PDB file of C-alpha atoms in Angstrom:
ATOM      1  CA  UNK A  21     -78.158  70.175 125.100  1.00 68.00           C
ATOM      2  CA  UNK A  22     -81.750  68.712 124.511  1.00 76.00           C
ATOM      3  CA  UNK A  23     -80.105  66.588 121.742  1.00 87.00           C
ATOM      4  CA  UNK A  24     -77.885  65.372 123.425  1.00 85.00           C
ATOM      5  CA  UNK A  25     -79.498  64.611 126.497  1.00 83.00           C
ATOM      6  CA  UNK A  26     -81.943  62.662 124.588  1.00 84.00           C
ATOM      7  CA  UNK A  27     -78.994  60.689 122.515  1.00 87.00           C
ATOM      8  CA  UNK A  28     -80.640  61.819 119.388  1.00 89.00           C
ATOM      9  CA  UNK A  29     -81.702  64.514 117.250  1.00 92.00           C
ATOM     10  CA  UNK A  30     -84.940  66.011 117.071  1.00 94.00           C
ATOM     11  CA  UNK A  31     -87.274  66.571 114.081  1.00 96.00           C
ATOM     12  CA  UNK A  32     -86.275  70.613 112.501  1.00 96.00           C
ATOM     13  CA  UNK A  33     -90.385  71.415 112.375  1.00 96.00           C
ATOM     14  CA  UNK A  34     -90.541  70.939 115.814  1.00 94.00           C
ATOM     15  CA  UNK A  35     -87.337  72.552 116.997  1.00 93.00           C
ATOM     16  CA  UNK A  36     -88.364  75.830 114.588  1.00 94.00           C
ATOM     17  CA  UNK A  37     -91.493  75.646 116.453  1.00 94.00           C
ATOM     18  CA  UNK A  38     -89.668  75.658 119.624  1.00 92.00           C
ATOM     19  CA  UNK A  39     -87.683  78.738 118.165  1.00 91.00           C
ATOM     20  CA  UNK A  40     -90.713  80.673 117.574  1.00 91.00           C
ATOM     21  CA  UNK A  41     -92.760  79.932 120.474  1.00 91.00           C
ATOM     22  CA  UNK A  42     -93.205  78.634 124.192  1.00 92.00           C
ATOM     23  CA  UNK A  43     -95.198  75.648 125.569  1.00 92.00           C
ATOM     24  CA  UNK A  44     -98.874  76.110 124.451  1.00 94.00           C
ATOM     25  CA  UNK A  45    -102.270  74.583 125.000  1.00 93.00           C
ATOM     26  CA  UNK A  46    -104.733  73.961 122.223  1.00 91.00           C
ATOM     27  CA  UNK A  47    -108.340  74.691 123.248  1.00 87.00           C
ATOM     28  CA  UNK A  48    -108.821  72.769 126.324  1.00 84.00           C
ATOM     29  CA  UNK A  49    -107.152  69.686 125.150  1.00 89.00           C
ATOM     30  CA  UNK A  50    -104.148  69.616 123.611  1.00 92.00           C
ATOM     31  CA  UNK A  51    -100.517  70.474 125.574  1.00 93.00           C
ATOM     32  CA  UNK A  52     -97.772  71.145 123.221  1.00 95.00           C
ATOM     33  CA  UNK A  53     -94.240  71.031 125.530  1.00 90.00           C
ATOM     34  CA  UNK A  54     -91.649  73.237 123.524  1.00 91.00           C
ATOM     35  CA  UNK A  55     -88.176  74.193 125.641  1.00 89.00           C
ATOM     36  CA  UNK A  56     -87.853  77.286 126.705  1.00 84.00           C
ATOM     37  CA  UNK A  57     -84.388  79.270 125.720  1.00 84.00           C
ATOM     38  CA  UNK A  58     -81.870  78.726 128.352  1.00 85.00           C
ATOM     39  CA  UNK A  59     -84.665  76.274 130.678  1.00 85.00           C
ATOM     40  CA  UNK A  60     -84.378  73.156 128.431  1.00 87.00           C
ATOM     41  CA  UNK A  61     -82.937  71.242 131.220  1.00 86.00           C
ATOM     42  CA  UNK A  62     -86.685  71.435 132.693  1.00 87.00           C
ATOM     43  CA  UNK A  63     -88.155  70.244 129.299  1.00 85.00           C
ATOM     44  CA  UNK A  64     -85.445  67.749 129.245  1.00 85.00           C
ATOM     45  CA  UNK A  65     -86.351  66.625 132.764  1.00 87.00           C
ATOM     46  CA  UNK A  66     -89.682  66.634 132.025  1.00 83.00           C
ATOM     47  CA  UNK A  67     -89.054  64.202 129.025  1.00 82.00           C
ATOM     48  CA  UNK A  68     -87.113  61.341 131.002  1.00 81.00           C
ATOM     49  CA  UNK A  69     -89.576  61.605 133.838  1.00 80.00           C
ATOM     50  CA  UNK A  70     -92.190  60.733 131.132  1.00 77.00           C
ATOM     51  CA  UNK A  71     -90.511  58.223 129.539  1.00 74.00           C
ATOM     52  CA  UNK A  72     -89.288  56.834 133.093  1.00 74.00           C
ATOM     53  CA  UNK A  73     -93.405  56.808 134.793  1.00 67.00           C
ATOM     54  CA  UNK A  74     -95.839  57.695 132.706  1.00 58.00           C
ATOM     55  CA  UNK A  75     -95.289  55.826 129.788  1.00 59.00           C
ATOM     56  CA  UNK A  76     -94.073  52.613 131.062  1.00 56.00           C
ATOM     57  CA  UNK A  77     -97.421  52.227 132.428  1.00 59.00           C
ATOM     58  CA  UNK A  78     -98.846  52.149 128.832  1.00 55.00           C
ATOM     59  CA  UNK A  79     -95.974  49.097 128.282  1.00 54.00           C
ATOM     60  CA  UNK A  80     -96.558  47.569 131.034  1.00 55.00           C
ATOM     61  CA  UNK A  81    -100.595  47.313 130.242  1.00 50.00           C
ATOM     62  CA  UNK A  82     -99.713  46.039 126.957  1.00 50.00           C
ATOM     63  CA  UNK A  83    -101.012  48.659 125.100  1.00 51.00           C
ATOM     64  CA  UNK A  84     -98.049  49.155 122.926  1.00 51.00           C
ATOM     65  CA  UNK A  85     -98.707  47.629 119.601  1.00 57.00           C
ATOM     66  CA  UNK A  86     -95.148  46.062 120.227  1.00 62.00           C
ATOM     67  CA  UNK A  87     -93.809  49.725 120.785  1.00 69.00           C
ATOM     68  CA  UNK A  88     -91.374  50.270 123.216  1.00 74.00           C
ATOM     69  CA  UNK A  89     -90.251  53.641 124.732  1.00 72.00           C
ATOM     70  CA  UNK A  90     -86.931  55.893 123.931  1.00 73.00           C
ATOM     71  CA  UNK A  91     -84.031  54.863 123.863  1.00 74.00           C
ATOM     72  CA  UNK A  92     -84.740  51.981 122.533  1.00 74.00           C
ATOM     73  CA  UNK A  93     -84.044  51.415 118.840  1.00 78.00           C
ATOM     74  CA  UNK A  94     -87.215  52.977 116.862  1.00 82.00           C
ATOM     75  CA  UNK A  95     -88.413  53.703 120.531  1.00 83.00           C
ATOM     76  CA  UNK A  96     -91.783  56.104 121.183  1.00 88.00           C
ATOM     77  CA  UNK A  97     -90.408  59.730 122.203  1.00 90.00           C
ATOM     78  CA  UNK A  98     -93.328  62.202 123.445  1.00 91.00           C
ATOM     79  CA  UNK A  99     -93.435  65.434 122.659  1.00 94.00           C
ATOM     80  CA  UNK A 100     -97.410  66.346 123.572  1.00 94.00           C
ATOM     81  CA  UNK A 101    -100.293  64.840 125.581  1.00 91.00           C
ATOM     82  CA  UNK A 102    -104.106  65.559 125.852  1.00 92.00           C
ATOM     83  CA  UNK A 103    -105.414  66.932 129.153  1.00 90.00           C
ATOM     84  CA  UNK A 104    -107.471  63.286 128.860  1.00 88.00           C
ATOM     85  CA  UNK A 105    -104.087  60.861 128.539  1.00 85.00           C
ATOM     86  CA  UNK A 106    -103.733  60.749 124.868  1.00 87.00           C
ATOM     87  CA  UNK A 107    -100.298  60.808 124.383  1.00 88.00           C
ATOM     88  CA  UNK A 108     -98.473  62.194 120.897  1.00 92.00           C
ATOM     89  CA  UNK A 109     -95.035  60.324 120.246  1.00 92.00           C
ATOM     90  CA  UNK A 110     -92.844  60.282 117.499  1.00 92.00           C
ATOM     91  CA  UNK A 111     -91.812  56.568 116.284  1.00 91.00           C
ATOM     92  CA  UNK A 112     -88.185  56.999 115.817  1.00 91.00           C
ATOM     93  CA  UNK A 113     -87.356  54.497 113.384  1.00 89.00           C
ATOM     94  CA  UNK A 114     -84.515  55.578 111.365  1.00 87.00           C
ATOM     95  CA  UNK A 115     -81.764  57.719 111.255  1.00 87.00           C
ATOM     96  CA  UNK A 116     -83.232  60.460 110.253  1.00 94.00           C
ATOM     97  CA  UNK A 117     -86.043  62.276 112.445  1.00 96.00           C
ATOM     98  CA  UNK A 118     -87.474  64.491 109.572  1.00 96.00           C
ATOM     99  CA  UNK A 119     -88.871  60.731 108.547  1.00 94.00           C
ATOM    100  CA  UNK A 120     -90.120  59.802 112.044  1.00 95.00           C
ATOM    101  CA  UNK A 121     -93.817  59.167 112.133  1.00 93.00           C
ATOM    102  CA  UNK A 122     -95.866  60.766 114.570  1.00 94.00           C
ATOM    103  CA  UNK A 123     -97.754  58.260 116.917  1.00 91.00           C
ATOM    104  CA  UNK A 124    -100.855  58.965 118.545  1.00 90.00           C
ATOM    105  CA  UNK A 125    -101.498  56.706 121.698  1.00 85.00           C
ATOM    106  CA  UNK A 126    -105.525  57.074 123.211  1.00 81.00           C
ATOM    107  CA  UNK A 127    -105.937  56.580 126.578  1.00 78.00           C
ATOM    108  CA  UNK A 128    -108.674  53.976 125.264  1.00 76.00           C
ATOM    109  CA  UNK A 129    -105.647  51.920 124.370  1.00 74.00           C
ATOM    110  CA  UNK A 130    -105.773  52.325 120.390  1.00 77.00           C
ATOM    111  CA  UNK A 131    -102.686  53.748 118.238  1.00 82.00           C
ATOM    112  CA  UNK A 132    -102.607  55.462 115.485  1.00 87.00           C
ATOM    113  CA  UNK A 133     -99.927  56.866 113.617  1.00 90.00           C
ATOM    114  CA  UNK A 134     -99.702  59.808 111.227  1.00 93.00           C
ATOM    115  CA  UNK A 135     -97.394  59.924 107.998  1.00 90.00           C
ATOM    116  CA  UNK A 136     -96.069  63.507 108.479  1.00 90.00           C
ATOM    117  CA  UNK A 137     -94.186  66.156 111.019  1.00 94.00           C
ATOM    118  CA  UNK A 138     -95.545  67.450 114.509  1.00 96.00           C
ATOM    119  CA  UNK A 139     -96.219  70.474 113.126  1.00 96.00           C
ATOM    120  CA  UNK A 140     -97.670  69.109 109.830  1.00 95.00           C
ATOM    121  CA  UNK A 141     -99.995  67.145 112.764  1.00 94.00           C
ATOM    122  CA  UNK A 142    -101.298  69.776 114.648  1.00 93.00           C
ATOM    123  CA  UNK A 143    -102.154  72.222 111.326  1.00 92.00           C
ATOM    124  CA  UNK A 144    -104.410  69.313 109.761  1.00 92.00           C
ATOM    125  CA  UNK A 145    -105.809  68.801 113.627  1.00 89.00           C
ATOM    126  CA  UNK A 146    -106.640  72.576 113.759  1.00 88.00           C
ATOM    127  CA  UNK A 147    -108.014  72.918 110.186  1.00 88.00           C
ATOM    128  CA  UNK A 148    -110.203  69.980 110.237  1.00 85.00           C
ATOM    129  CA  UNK A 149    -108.334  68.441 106.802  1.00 89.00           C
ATOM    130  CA  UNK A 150    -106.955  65.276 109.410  1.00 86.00           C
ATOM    131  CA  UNK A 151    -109.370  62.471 109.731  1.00 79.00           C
ATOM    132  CA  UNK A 152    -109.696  63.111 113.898  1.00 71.00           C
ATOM    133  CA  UNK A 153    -109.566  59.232 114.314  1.00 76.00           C
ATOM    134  CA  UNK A 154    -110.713  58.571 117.895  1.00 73.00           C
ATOM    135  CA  UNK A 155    -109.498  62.608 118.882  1.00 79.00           C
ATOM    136  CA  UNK A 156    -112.373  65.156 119.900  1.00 78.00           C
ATOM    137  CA  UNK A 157    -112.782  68.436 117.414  1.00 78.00           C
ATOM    138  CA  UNK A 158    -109.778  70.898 118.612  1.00 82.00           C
ATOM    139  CA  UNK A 159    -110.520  74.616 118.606  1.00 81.00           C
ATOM    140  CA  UNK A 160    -107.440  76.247 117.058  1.00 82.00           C
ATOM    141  CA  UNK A 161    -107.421  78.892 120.109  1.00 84.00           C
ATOM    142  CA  UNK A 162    -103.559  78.648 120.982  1.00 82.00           C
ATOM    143  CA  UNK A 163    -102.869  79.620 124.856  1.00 84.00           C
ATOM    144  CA  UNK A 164     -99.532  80.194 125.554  1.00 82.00           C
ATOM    145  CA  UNK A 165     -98.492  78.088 128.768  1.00 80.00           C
TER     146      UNK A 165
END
């Protein structure tokens, strides 16, 4: 259903994640939106309304690097946010979303993007091995949502 409602597929880490557990909260910063079993029309919802307010505003600013949302081709799909405005995107360029890069937007207007999976993302965040780039220190507390 998520799939396609979205007109594409989604990266496996993240849907395994998904599998495993519901929407969770990072410390105090850091919202991670997973679908719940048999509510992903909310999640879905939740997506296009994003992608339909939200984010547009960041286009519309020209803040984008050139970016433009989903569904357009190689189009910024978000799949977490920061309880300050970052937003976390994948780019998805390609066919294949195990290859998508993740794309970190500040709300100080910089982008960033990270060579690996959401989940790849958020274990480097927690353990302090990725480079934090304009992101505060996260403590690794999970809170389920």
């Amino acid at each position: 259903m998520l799939e396609h409602g979205l007109d594409t597929a989604l990266p496996a880490d993240y849907k395994r994640l998904a599998e495993w557990y519901p929407t969770f909260a990072l410390g105090d910063f850091l919202l991670v939106g997973l679908p719940a079993p048999g509510e992903e029309h909310y999640w879905l919802r939740g997506i296009r309304d994003d992608l339909e307010g939200g984010i547009h505003a960041w286009w519309e600013a020209d803040m984008s690097i050139g970016l433009r949302p989903h569904p357009a081709t190689g189009g910024l799909l978000p799949w977490a946010e920061s309880n300050e405005g970052d937003k976390f995107l994948w780019s998805t360029t390609g066919d294949n979303p195990q290859q998508w890069l993740v794309t970190i937007a500040s709300r100080n207007g910089g982008w960033w993007h990270y060579e690996g999976g959401a989940v790849q993302f958020l274990a480097e965040l927690c353990d302090g091995t990725l480079e934090p780039w304009a992101l505060p220190p996260v403590d690794p507390e999970v809170t389920p949502c």
